[in-house]
Short mmCIF file of C-alpha atoms and ligand atoms in Angstrom, two decimals:
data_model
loop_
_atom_site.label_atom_id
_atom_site.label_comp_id
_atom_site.label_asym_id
_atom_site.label_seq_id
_atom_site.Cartn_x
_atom_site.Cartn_y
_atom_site.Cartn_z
CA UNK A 225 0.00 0.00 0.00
CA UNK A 226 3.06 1.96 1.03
CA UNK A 227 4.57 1.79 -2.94
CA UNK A 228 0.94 3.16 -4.34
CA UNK A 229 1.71 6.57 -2.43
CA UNK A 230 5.21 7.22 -3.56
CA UNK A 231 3.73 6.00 -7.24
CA UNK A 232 1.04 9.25 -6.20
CA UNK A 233 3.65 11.14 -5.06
CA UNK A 234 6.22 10.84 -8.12
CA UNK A 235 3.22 10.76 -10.70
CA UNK A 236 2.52 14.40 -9.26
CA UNK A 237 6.00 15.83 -9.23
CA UNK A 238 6.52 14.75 -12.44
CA UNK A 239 2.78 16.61 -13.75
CA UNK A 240 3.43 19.33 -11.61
CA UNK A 241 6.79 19.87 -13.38
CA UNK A 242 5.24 19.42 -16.62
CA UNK A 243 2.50 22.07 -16.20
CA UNK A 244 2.63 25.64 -17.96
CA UNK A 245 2.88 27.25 -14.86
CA UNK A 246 1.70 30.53 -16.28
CA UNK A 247 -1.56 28.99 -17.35
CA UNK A 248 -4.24 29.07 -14.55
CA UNK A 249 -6.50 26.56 -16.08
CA UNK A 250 -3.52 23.82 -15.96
CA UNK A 251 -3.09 24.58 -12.85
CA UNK A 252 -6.60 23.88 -11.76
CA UNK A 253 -6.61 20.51 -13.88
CA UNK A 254 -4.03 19.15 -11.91
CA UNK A 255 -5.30 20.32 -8.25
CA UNK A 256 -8.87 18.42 -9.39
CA UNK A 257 -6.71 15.56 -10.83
CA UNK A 258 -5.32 14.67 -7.23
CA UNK A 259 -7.29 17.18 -4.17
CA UNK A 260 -10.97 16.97 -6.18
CA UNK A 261 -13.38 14.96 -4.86
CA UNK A 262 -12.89 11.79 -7.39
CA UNK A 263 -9.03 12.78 -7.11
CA UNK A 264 -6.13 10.35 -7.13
CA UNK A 265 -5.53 11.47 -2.97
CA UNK A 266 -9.29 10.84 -2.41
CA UNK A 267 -8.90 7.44 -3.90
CA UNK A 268 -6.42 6.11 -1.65
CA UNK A 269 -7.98 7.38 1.33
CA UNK A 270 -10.79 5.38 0.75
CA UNK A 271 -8.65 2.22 -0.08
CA UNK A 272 -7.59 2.20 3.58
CA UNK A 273 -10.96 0.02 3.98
CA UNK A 274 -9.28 -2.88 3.14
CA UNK A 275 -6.49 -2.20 5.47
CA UNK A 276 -5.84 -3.90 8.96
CA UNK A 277 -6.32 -1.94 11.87
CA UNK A 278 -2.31 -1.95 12.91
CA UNK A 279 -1.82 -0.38 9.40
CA UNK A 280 -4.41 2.46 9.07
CA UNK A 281 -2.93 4.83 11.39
CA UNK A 282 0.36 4.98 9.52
CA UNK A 283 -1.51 4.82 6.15
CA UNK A 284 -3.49 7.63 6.79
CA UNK A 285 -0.87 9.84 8.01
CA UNK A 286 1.40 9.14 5.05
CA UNK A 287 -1.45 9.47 2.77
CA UNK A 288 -2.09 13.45 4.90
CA UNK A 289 1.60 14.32 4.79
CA UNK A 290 1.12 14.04 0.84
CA UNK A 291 -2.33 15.53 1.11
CA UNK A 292 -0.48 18.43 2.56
CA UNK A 293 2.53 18.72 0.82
CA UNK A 294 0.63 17.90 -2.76
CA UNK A 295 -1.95 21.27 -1.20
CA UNK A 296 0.98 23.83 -0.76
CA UNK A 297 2.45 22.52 -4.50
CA UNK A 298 -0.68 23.54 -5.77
CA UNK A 299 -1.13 26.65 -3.85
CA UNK A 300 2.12 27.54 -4.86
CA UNK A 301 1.52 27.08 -8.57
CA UNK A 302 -1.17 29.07 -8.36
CA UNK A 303 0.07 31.54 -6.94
CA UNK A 304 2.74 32.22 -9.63
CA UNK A 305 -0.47 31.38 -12.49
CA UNK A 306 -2.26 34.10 -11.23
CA UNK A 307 1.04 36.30 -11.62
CA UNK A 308 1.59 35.29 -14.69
CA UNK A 309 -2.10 36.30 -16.13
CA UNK A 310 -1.87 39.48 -14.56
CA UNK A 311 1.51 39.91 -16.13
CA UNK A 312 -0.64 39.40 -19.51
CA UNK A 313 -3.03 41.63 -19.19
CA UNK A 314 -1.02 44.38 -18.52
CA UNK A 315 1.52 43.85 -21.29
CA UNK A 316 -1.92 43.03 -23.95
CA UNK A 317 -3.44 46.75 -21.90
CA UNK A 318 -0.24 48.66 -21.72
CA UNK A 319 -0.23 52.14 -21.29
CA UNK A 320 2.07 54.19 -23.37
CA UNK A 321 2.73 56.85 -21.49
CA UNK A 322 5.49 58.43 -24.17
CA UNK A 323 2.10 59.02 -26.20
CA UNK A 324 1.40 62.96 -26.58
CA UNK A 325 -1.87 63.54 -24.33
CA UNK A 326 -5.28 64.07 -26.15
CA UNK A 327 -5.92 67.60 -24.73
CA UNK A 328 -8.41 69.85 -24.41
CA UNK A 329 -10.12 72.12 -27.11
CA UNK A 330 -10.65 76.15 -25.62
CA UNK A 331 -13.91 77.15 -26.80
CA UNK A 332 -13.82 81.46 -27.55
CA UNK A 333 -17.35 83.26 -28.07
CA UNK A 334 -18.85 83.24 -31.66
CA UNK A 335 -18.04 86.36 -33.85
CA UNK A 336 -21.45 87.50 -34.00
CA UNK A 337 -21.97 87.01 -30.62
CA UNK A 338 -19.17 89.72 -29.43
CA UNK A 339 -20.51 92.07 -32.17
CA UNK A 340 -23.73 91.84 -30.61
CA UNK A 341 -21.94 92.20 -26.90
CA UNK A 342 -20.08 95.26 -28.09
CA UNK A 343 -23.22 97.10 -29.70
CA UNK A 344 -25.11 96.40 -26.62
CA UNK A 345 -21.89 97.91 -24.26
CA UNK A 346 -21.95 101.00 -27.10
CA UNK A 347 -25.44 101.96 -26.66
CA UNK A 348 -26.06 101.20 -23.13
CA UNK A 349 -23.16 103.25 -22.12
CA UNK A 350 -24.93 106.25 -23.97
CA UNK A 351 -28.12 105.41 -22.07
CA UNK A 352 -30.15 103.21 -24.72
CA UNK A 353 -32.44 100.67 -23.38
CA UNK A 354 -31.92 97.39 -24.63
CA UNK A 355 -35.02 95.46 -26.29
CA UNK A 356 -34.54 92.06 -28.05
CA UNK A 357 -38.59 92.14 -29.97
CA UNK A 358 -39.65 88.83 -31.38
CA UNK A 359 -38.94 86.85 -34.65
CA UNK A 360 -42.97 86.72 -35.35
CA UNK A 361 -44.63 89.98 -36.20
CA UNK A 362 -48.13 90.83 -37.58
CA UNK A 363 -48.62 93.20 -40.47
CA UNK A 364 -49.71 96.30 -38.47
CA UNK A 365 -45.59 95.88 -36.73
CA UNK A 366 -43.79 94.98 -39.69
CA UNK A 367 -45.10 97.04 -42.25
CA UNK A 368 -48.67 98.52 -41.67
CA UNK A 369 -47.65 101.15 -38.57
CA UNK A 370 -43.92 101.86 -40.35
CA UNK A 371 -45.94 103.42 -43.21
CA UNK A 372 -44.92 100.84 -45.30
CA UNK A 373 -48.00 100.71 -48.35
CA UNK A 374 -49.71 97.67 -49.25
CA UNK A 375 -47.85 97.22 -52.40
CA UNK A 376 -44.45 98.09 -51.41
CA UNK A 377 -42.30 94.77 -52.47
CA UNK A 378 -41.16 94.01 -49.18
CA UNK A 379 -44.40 93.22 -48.68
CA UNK A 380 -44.13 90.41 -51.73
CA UNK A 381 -44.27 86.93 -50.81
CA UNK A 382 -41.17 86.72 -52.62
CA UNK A 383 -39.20 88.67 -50.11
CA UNK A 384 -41.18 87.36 -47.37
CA UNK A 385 -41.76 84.09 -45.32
CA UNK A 386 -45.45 84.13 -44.02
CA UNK A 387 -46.95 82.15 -41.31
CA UNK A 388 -50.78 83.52 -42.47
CA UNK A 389 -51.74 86.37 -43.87
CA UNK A 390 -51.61 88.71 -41.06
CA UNK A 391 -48.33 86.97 -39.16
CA UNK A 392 -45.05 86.95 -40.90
CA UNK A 393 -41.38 86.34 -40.11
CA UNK A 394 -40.13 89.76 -39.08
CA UNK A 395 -38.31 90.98 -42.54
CA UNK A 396 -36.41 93.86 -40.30
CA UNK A 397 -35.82 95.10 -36.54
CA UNK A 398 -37.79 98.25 -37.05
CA UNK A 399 -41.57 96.77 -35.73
CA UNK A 400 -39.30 96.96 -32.56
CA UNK A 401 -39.59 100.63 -32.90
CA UNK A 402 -43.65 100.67 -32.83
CA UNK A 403 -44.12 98.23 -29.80
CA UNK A 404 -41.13 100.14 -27.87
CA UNK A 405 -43.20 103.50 -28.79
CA UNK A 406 -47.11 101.55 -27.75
CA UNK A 407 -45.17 101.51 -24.50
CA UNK A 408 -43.18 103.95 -23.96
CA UNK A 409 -43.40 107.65 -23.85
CA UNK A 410 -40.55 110.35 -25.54
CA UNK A 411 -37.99 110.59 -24.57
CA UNK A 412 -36.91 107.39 -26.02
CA UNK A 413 -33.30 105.70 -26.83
CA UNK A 414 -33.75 102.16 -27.58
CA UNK A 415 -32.00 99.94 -29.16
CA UNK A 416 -32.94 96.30 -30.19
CA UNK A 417 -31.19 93.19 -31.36
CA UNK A 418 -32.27 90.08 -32.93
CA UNK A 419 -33.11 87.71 -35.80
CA UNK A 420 -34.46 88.79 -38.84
CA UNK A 421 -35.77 86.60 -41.88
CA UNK A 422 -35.81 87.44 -45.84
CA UNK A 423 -36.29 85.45 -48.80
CA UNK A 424 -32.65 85.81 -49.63
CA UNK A 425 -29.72 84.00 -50.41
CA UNK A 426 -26.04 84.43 -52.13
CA UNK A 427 -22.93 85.35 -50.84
CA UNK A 428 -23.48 88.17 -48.81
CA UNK A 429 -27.22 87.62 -48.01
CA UNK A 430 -28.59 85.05 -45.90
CA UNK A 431 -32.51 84.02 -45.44
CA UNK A 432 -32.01 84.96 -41.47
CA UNK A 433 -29.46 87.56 -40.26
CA UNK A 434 -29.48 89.79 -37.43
CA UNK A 435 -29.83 93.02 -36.90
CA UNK A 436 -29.71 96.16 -34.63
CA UNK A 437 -32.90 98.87 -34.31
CA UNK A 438 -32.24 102.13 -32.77
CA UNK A 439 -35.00 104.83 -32.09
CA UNK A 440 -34.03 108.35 -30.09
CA UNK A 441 -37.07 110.34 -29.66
CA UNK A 442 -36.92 113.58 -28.05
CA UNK A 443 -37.95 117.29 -28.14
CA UNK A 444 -34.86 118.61 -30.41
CA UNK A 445 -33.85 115.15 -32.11
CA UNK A 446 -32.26 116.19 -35.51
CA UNK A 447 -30.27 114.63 -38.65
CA UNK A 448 -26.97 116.37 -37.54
CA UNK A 449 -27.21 113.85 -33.95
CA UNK A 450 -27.61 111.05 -35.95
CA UNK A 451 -24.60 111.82 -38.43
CA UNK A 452 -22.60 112.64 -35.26
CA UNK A 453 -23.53 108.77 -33.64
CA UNK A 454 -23.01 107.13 -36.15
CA UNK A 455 -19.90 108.36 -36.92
CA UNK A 456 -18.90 107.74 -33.44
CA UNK A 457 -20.29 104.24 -33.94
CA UNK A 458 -17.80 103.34 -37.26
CA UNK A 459 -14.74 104.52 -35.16
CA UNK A 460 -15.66 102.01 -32.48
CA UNK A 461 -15.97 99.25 -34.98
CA UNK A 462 -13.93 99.88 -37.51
CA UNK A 463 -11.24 102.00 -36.24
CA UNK A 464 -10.09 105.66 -35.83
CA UNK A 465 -9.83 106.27 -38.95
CA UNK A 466 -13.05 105.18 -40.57
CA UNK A 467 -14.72 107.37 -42.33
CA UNK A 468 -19.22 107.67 -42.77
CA UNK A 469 -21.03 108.39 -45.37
CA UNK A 470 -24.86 109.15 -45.74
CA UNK A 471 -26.33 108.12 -49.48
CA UNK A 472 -29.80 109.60 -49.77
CA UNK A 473 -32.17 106.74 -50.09
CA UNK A 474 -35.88 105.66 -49.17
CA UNK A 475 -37.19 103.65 -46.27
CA UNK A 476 -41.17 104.30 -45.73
CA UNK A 477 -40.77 104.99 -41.89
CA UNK A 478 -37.98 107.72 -42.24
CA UNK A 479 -37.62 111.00 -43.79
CA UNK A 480 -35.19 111.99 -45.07
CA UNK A 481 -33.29 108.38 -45.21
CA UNK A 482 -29.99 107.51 -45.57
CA UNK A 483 -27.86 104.38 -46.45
CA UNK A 484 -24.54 104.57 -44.18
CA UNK A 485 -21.56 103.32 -45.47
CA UNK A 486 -18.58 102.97 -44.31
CA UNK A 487 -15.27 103.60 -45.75
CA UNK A 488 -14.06 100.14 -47.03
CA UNK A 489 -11.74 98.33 -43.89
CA UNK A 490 -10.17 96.46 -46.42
CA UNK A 491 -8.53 99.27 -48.64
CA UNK A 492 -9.02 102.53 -46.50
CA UNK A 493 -11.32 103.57 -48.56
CA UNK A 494 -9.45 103.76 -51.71
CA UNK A 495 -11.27 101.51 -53.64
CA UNK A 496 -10.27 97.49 -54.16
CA UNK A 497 -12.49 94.18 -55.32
CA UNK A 498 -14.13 93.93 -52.06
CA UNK A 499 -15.66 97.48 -52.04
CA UNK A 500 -16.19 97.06 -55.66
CA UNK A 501 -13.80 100.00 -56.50
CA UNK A 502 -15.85 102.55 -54.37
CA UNK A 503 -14.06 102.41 -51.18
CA UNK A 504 -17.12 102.44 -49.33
CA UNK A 505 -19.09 99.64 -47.69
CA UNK A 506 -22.82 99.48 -46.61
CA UNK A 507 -23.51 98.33 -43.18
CA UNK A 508 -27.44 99.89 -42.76
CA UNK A 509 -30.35 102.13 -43.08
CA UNK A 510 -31.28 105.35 -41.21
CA UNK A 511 -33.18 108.34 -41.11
CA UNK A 512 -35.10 110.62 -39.39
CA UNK A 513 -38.35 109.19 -38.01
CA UNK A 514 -41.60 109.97 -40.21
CA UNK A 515 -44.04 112.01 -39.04
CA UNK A 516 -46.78 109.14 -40.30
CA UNK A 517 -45.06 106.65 -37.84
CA UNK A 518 -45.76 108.96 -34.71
CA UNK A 519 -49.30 109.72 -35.83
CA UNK A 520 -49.43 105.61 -35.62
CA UNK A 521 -48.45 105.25 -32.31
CA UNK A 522 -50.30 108.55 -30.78
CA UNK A 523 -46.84 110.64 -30.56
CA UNK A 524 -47.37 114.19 -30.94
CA UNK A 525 -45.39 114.61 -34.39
CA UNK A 526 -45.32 118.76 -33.59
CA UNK A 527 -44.02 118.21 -30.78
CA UNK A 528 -41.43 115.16 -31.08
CA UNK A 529 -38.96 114.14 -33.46
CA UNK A 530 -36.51 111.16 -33.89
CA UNK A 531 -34.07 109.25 -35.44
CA UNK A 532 -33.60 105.51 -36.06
CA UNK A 533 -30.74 103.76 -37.84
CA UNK A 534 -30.62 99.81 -38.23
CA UNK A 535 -27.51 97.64 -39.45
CA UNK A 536 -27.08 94.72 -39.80
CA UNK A 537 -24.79 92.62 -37.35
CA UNK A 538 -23.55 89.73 -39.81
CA UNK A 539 -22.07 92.69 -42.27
CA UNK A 540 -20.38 94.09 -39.40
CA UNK A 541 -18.52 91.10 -38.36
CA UNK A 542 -17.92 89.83 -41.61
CA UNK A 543 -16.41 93.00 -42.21
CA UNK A 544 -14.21 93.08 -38.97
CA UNK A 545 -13.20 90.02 -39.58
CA UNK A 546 -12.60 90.28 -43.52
CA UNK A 547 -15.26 87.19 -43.53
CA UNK A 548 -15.83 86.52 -47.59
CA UNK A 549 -19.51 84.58 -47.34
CA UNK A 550 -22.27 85.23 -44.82
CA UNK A 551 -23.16 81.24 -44.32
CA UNK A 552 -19.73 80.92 -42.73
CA UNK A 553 -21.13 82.59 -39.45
CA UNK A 554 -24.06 80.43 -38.97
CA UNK A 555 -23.48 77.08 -40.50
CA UNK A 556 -21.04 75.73 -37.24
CA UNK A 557 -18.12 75.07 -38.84
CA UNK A 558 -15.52 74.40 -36.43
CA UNK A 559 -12.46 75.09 -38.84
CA UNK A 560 -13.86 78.51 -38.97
CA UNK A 561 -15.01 79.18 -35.29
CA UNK A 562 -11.79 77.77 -34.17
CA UNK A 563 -9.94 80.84 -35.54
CA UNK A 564 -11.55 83.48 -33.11
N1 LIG B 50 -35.35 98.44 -41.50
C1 LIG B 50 -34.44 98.88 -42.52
C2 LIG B 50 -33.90 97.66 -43.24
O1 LIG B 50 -34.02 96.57 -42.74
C3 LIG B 50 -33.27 99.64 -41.94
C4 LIG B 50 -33.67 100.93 -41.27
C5 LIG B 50 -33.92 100.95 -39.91
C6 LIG B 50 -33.79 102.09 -42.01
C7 LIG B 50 -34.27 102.13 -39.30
C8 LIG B 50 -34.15 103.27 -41.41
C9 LIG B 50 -34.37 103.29 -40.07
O2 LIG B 50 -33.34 97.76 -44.32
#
């Protein structure tokens, strides 16, 4: 009985040294093989049945010094199989820590959006009240209370998006002016930023844009106070030495009107491809406020006059910025936002 444990004993040193010891499942094989409960150990244990009672005792304890030793083998072997996997799965997950990191992208504020910051600072600092309006207007805001007649070709479906007949995209700022004036008594200085929608599209026109409404209405308003703002108002944008320019022109809710321009930022105003050889550059509409638009909104036109100017915000920053087509600033390019 004695020989059939050392047979155990050398059968398992010679597995044992035989075994990947880096692979855990081997390991595990060979601890059922001889510990497990149909295991080559358990067999001889139960083979001491047959034994006489003089040799059990000695049987047995043989049979638990190999128990023991064959235990802390396996324990052993484990041990280093567990290692070894580990070892594995870090080399097969390694970290390369030479790699250049993925860092971080800095966001900056949108171009339009610092115009719009900067107008706001401009005209609040000069006491304006800041409105924002709303994109929908009806017909008596948008056209009917500017004095704007029922055929003028703003008015035309092809200039203008409709939601029904008497609701409409806003096509400009200047409805801003009548609700601010429902409201609000002379003297007024308002100014009021937002979307505005046309049926428009090339290069330098976009179907919405935004743009910024100013009213002033006051006892002794005149022309000569607008010329001087808006002068002011290109020097801030466009540097010390631009220079205004007021084209006469026609807007139904101002008399007289004006187109500004500004002298071109691209070839100080002595005429290039940009400006179109003029040297000047339109950025808006102004005027002095009709005397039809107070009798709309119960201001005493004897008594009151006014100015209101509006530009438009895109122009300005495409300007600034020497941006060539308007859908750069609103279709979220990040190869173009990434430059301010
Ligand atoms: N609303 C005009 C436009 O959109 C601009 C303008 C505003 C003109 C105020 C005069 C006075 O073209």
């Amino acid at each position: 009985m004695q020989s059939k444990i050392s047979e155990v004993k050398e059968q398992f040193e010679k597995e044992l040294s035989q075994t990947d010891l880096s692979d855990e499942q081997a390991v595990e094989n060979l601890r059922l093989k001889y510990l497990g409960k149909k295991g080559l150990l358990t067999d001889l244990l139960k083979g001491m049945g047959t034994l006489s009672a003089e040799e059990k005792p000695l049987f047995g304890k043989l049979v638990n010094e190999l128990k023991a030793e064959v235990t802390d083998a396996i324990e052993n072997a484990k041990e280093k199989a567990s290692e070894a996997a580990m070892g594995k799965k870090l080399i097969a997950s390694r970290l390369d820590i030479s790699l250049p990191g993925e860092g971080y992208k800095h966001g900056s504020t949108h171009p339009l959006y610092d115009i719009r910051e900067e107008v706001i600072d401009f005209f609040a600092n000069m006491g304006f009240h800041v409105d924002l309006g709303r994109d929908i207007e009806t017909d008596w805001y948008n056209f009917e209370a500017l004095n704007t007649p029922k055929d003028h070709p703003s008015r035309d479906m092809q200039d203008t998006f409709y939601l029904s007949q008497n609701a409409m995209l806003r096509t400009h700022t200047s409805g801003t002016q009548i609700h601010y004036m429902e409201a609000h008594k002379p003297p007024i200085r308002m100014v009021a930023l937002g979307h505005v929608f046309r049926v428009d599209a090339d290069a330098t026109h976009a179907p919405m844009f935004q743009q910024c409404e100013g009213l002033v209405v006051d006892e002794t308003i005149t022309f000569a106070q607008l010329k001087g703002m808006m002068a002011l108002f290109a020097k801030k944008f466009f540097g010390e030495n631009a220079k205004t320019r007021f084209r006469p022109s026609f807007f139904p809710f101002t008399e007289p009107s004006a187109e500004l321009d500004v002298s071109c930022v691209f070839c100080d105003g002595k005429g290039c491809r940009r400006c179109k050889g003029t040297g000047w550059m339109e950025i808006g509409g102004c005027g002095s406020v009709d005397p039809a638009v107070f009798e709309n909104v119960s201001i005493d036109s004897e008594k009151y006059t006014g100015f209101a100017f509006g530009f438009g915000l895109d122009r300005i920053a495409m300007l600034r910025h020497h941006i060539p087509e308007i859908s750069l600033l609103t279709s979220n390019d990040q190869r173009f936002l990434e430059q301010f």
